[in-house]
Amino acid sequence: MSKQTHAFQAEVAQLLHLVTHSLYSNQEIFLRELISNASDACDKLRFEALNNNALYEDAPELQVRLSFDKAAKTLTITDNGIGMTAQEAIDHLGTIAKSGTKDFMSKLSGDQKSDAQLIGQFGVGFYSGFIVAEKITVETRRAGAAAAEGVRWISGGTGDFEVETIHRAERGTSVILHLREEALEYANTWKLKEIVGKYSDHISLPILMEKEEWQDGELIDPSNEEAGRKPGGMVKTGEWETINKASALWTRPKKDITDEQYADFYKQISRDFEAPLTWTHNRVEGSTEYTQLLYIPGKAPQDLWNRDKKAGIKLYVKRVFIMDEAEALMPSYLRFVKGVVDSADLPLNVSRELLQESRDVKAIREGCTKRVLSMLEDLAKHDKAPESSDEVTDVLSDEDKAKLGQYSKFYAEFGAVLKEGLGEDFGNKDRLSKLLRFASTTSDTVSVSFADYKARIKEGQDAIYYITADTLAAAKNSPQLEVFKKKGIEVLLMTDRVDEWALNFVHEFDGTPLQSVAKGAFDLGKLQDEEEKKAAEDAAETFKPVLAKLKEALKDKAEDVRVTSRLVDSPACLVVTDDGMSMQLARMLKQAGQQAPEVKPVLEVNPEHALVKKLDGSVHFHDLAHILFDQALLAEGGLPEDPAAYVKRVNALLS
Ligand code: ADP
């Protein structure tokens, strides 16, 4: 193939522009990205070679070489991995195939700092070379292809690139960066070693650089050796040395790894710029043997709610990389966990399909799940300082002090995802329900556990009360809470979208049933005294004829109409039956375009309220009845079915 010119896909051109214009604050990441690509290419070769040993040709030692040429102003990253065919070079280096990167493009804000962070998260990989290079030449040959099928790809990083066939003896890829004038500092051994140490130490592949030696310059006075020599410079020796640790971090003993190294490793595998919240590192022995290094990120990723989002676990078998995003190793409700599992027992040629069926994998998954839950339990336990002590410093170890507030932080980012586990992982339901936190009528912060609630439960109270709503304000001001406020009974305020669904799977906590204050008939049991009960019964009796008329007037809207003592200030509220779907959930489903059963609520009226008292004998009975109903709907976040009719009725009464 002779030289061909191709245009970059529009998105690539856009990305390149961004990369070259806004990443100056974090230039050096280009090396991490290119080394990571080289390492991936070696992993791919190793994987393909499992079934075809000939791919190793005569170079079985996989490695990455860094070299530079000051005079030519180039920096070259060479790997002897899988390489690319001409078509692969055109496809992979000219388009953005990954939906993730497209997603990334749509999230760009134009703000340099946050965009740079995004790049970290999504990893634009190869194109980051253009941060420091005005031109990039890639020379590559696919493993197993003939030397004559080498490829040269060249681009100046603007509109297009050129591809041509070349002769290339070695398999694998060389990325040759023609450095910009202001990026010449990267053509320097120390600089490169420093960056590799920072980002790529744990790449399990050796990264090699040619050794340099100090050499004295020529004689100052050729006729007099005594006079000494001019200063020389660093000279390459032709001998290559490994400059990274090249040992997989997770295989080293815990005590030899610093927190900083753990955090660096996390950043490397997660492409997160921020440090992780916490991690756990263990060798598990038993029926199946494996090492796990699992991290909880400090921040939720942009795509946390993407249901197709893959797990963040990399699978290795005996230190050989097998696959990214091994979803079989972690339940979906823990999809935010990042890390590495290295199995001693799985076959190297394990496929995703095989993973689903393997008993070993099942054991690993359970083991990892338990570890993550223990880690969260530990954070939860140390989230708040013990109440008995004012002087936190006296009682807490440094380690425990570091955990203060960590669980709250975790929960704010990932709590809603964790709740999915209630419906997904029945075996761990009890542990999960202990990890739940809510706001309540006594706490604005999301910090109340079921156990906290139970510790404060009132004498005679036999249920854990809660309300679900769209927002905290709507929950707090809901008419259903009035009598609870009056009697000083705490109610949990649930405002996550998944709450209602998740609570389908939790009916009680530690023997105490959960009860929605917006569902079922109102019954405070022992919390109501005889007098109150009697008054309620009397009211129900006297109100009977009015109730019958209300029922008739509202027969299309309300399932039933009854008097209640749950209201104090409001004239009416809506409730649903005990096993019915809440009005809020039904609304949510409808908004999401899903099928929701038609919920016909029960209208409950407050016989003590002036407006309700006015009903009897009023000439406006019909209008008042509808206004009562529609207002109750408004109060709990709904909309009247016919808003215009509602406005008309209210206006008629006002005038
Ligand atoms: P990513 O690596 O995240 O997929 P990149 O833009 O870095 O995205 O690379 C795009 C593709 O180009 C890679 O997926 C890979 O197929 C190919 N590629 C990049 N570098 C190399 C390399 N050193 N050897 C082989 N293929 C490579």
PDB file of N, CA and C in Angstrom, residues 31 37 54 105 112 122 131 154 216 232 255 276 308 312 339 352 364 373 397 406 415 422 434 468 530 560 601 640 654:
ATOM      1  N   LEU A  31       2.452  10.319  28.939  1.00  0.00           N
ATOM      2  CA  LEU A  31       3.338   9.154  29.033  1.00  0.00           C
ATOM      3  C   LEU A  31       2.604   7.983  29.685  1.00  0.00           C
ATOM      4  N   ASN A  37      -1.266   2.059  26.940  1.00  0.00           N
ATOM      5  CA  ASN A  37      -1.607   1.428  25.654  1.00  0.00           C
ATOM      6  C   ASN A  37      -0.614   0.322  25.300  1.00  0.00           C
ATOM      7  N   ALA A  54       2.997 -19.265  18.483  1.00  0.00           N
ATOM      8  CA  ALA A  54       3.871 -18.738  17.433  1.00  0.00           C
ATOM      9  C   ALA A  54       3.874 -17.210  17.402  1.00  0.00           C
ATOM     10  N   MET A 105     -17.137  13.375  25.193  1.00  0.00           N
ATOM     11  CA  MET A 105     -17.223  14.581  24.386  1.00  0.00           C
ATOM     12  C   MET A 105     -18.484  15.370  24.733  1.00  0.00           C
ATOM     13  N   GLN A 112     -11.339  24.410  31.635  1.00  0.00           N
ATOM     14  CA  GLN A 112     -10.120  23.646  31.446  1.00  0.00           C
ATOM     15  C   GLN A 112      -9.889  22.607  32.533  1.00  0.00           C
ATOM     16  N   PHE A 122     -12.089   9.312  31.532  1.00  0.00           N
ATOM     17  CA  PHE A 122     -12.443   8.551  30.352  1.00  0.00           C
ATOM     18  C   PHE A 122     -11.213   8.010  29.638  1.00  0.00           C
ATOM     19  N   ILE A 131      -0.367  16.416  23.163  1.00  0.00           N
ATOM     20  CA  ILE A 131      -0.115  17.482  24.143  1.00  0.00           C
ATOM     21  C   ILE A 131       1.335  17.945  24.005  1.00  0.00           C
ATOM     22  N   ILE A 154       1.177   8.612  10.135  1.00  0.00           N
ATOM     23  CA  ILE A 154       1.745   9.919  10.514  1.00  0.00           C
ATOM     24  C   ILE A 154       0.645  10.969  10.575  1.00  0.00           C
ATOM     25  N   ASP A 216      33.723  12.209  30.537  1.00  0.00           N
ATOM     26  CA  ASP A 216      34.463  13.479  30.520  1.00  0.00           C
ATOM     27  C   ASP A 216      34.663  13.936  29.089  1.00  0.00           C
ATOM     28  N   GLY A 232      32.146  16.781  30.210  1.00  0.00           N
ATOM     29  CA  GLY A 232      31.546  16.050  29.087  1.00  0.00           C
ATOM     30  C   GLY A 232      30.041  16.074  29.206  1.00  0.00           C
ATOM     31  N   LYS A 255       2.609  -4.909  54.292  1.00  0.00           N
ATOM     32  CA  LYS A 255       3.461  -4.064  55.130  1.00  0.00           C
ATOM     33  C   LYS A 255       4.522  -3.326  54.310  1.00  0.00           C
ATOM     34  N   PRO A 276      -8.529   7.411  46.590  1.00  0.00           N
ATOM     35  CA  PRO A 276      -9.697   6.607  46.967  1.00  0.00           C
ATOM     36  C   PRO A 276     -10.102   6.899  48.406  1.00  0.00           C
ATOM     37  N   ASP A 308     -25.751  -0.049  32.067  1.00  0.00           N
ATOM     38  CA  ASP A 308     -24.852  -0.959  31.360  1.00  0.00           C
ATOM     39  C   ASP A 308     -23.427  -0.841  31.868  1.00  0.00           C
ATOM     40  N   GLY A 312     -15.912  -2.501  37.973  1.00  0.00           N
ATOM     41  CA  GLY A 312     -14.576  -1.906  37.886  1.00  0.00           C
ATOM     42  C   GLY A 312     -13.470  -2.856  38.293  1.00  0.00           C
ATOM     43  N   GLY A 339     -10.790  -2.257  41.369  1.00  0.00           N
ATOM     44  CA  GLY A 339      -9.699  -3.034  41.919  1.00  0.00           C
ATOM     45  C   GLY A 339      -9.298  -4.202  41.067  1.00  0.00           C
ATOM     46  N   ARG A 352     -15.651 -14.715  29.311  1.00  0.00           N
ATOM     47  CA  ARG A 352     -16.732 -14.122  30.103  1.00  0.00           C
ATOM     48  C   ARG A 352     -17.842 -15.127  30.349  1.00  0.00           C
ATOM     49  N   ILE A 364     -15.364 -16.320  44.637  1.00  0.00           N
ATOM     50  CA  ILE A 364     -14.625 -15.052  44.649  1.00  0.00           C
ATOM     51  C   ILE A 364     -15.602 -13.881  44.791  1.00  0.00           C
ATOM     52  N   LEU A 373     -18.507  -5.195  52.102  1.00  0.00           N
ATOM     53  CA  LEU A 373     -19.467  -4.876  53.154  1.00  0.00           C
ATOM     54  C   LEU A 373     -18.745  -4.682  54.494  1.00  0.00           C
ATOM     55  N   SER A 397      -7.703   6.353  68.168  1.00  0.00           N
ATOM     56  CA  SER A 397      -6.393   6.145  67.555  1.00  0.00           C
ATOM     57  C   SER A 397      -6.345   6.977  66.274  1.00  0.00           C
ATOM     58  N   GLN A 406     -16.055   9.545  57.135  1.00  0.00           N
ATOM     59  CA  GLN A 406     -15.814   8.871  55.860  1.00  0.00           C
ATOM     60  C   GLN A 406     -17.066   8.159  55.345  1.00  0.00           C
ATOM     61  N   GLY A 415     -24.704   5.817  48.347  1.00  0.00           N
ATOM     62  CA  GLY A 415     -25.761   5.207  49.153  1.00  0.00           C
ATOM     63  C   GLY A 415     -26.919   4.686  48.328  1.00  0.00           C
ATOM     64  N   LEU A 422     -30.566  -4.420  48.264  1.00  0.00           N
ATOM     65  CA  LEU A 422     -31.650  -4.994  49.075  1.00  0.00           C
ATOM     66  C   LEU A 422     -32.510  -5.919  48.223  1.00  0.00           C
ATOM     67  N   LYS A 434     -28.511  -2.599  57.736  1.00  0.00           N
ATOM     68  CA  LYS A 434     -27.794  -1.887  58.803  1.00  0.00           C
ATOM     69  C   LYS A 434     -26.950  -0.742  58.256  1.00  0.00           C
ATOM     70  N   THR A 468     -42.002   8.615  52.020  1.00  0.00           N
ATOM     71  CA  THR A 468     -41.200   8.823  50.810  1.00  0.00           C
ATOM     72  C   THR A 468     -41.743  10.047  50.086  1.00  0.00           C
ATOM     73  N   GLU A 530     -56.930   6.636  75.308  1.00  0.00           N
ATOM     74  CA  GLU A 530     -58.336   6.246  75.174  1.00  0.00           C
ATOM     75  C   GLU A 530     -59.199   7.423  74.726  1.00  0.00           C
ATOM     76  N   ASP A 560     -61.924   5.744  48.614  1.00  0.00           N
ATOM     77  CA  ASP A 560     -62.750   5.796  49.810  1.00  0.00           C
ATOM     78  C   ASP A 560     -62.545   7.181  50.435  1.00  0.00           C
ATOM     79  N   PRO A 601     -56.396   6.819  45.381  1.00  0.00           N
ATOM     80  CA  PRO A 601     -56.079   6.948  46.799  1.00  0.00           C
ATOM     81  C   PRO A 601     -57.334   7.086  47.665  1.00  0.00           C
ATOM     82  N   PRO A 640     -53.462  18.221  40.146  1.00  0.00           N
ATOM     83  CA  PRO A 640     -54.851  17.864  39.875  1.00  0.00           C
ATOM     84  C   PRO A 640     -54.990  17.368  38.447  1.00  0.00           C
ATOM     85  N   LEU A 654     -63.403  32.262  45.945  1.00  0.00           N
ATOM     86  CA  LEU A 654     -62.720  33.469  46.391  1.00  0.00           C
ATOM     87  C   LEU A 654     -63.547  34.710  46.091  1.00  0.00           C
TER      88      LEU A 654
END
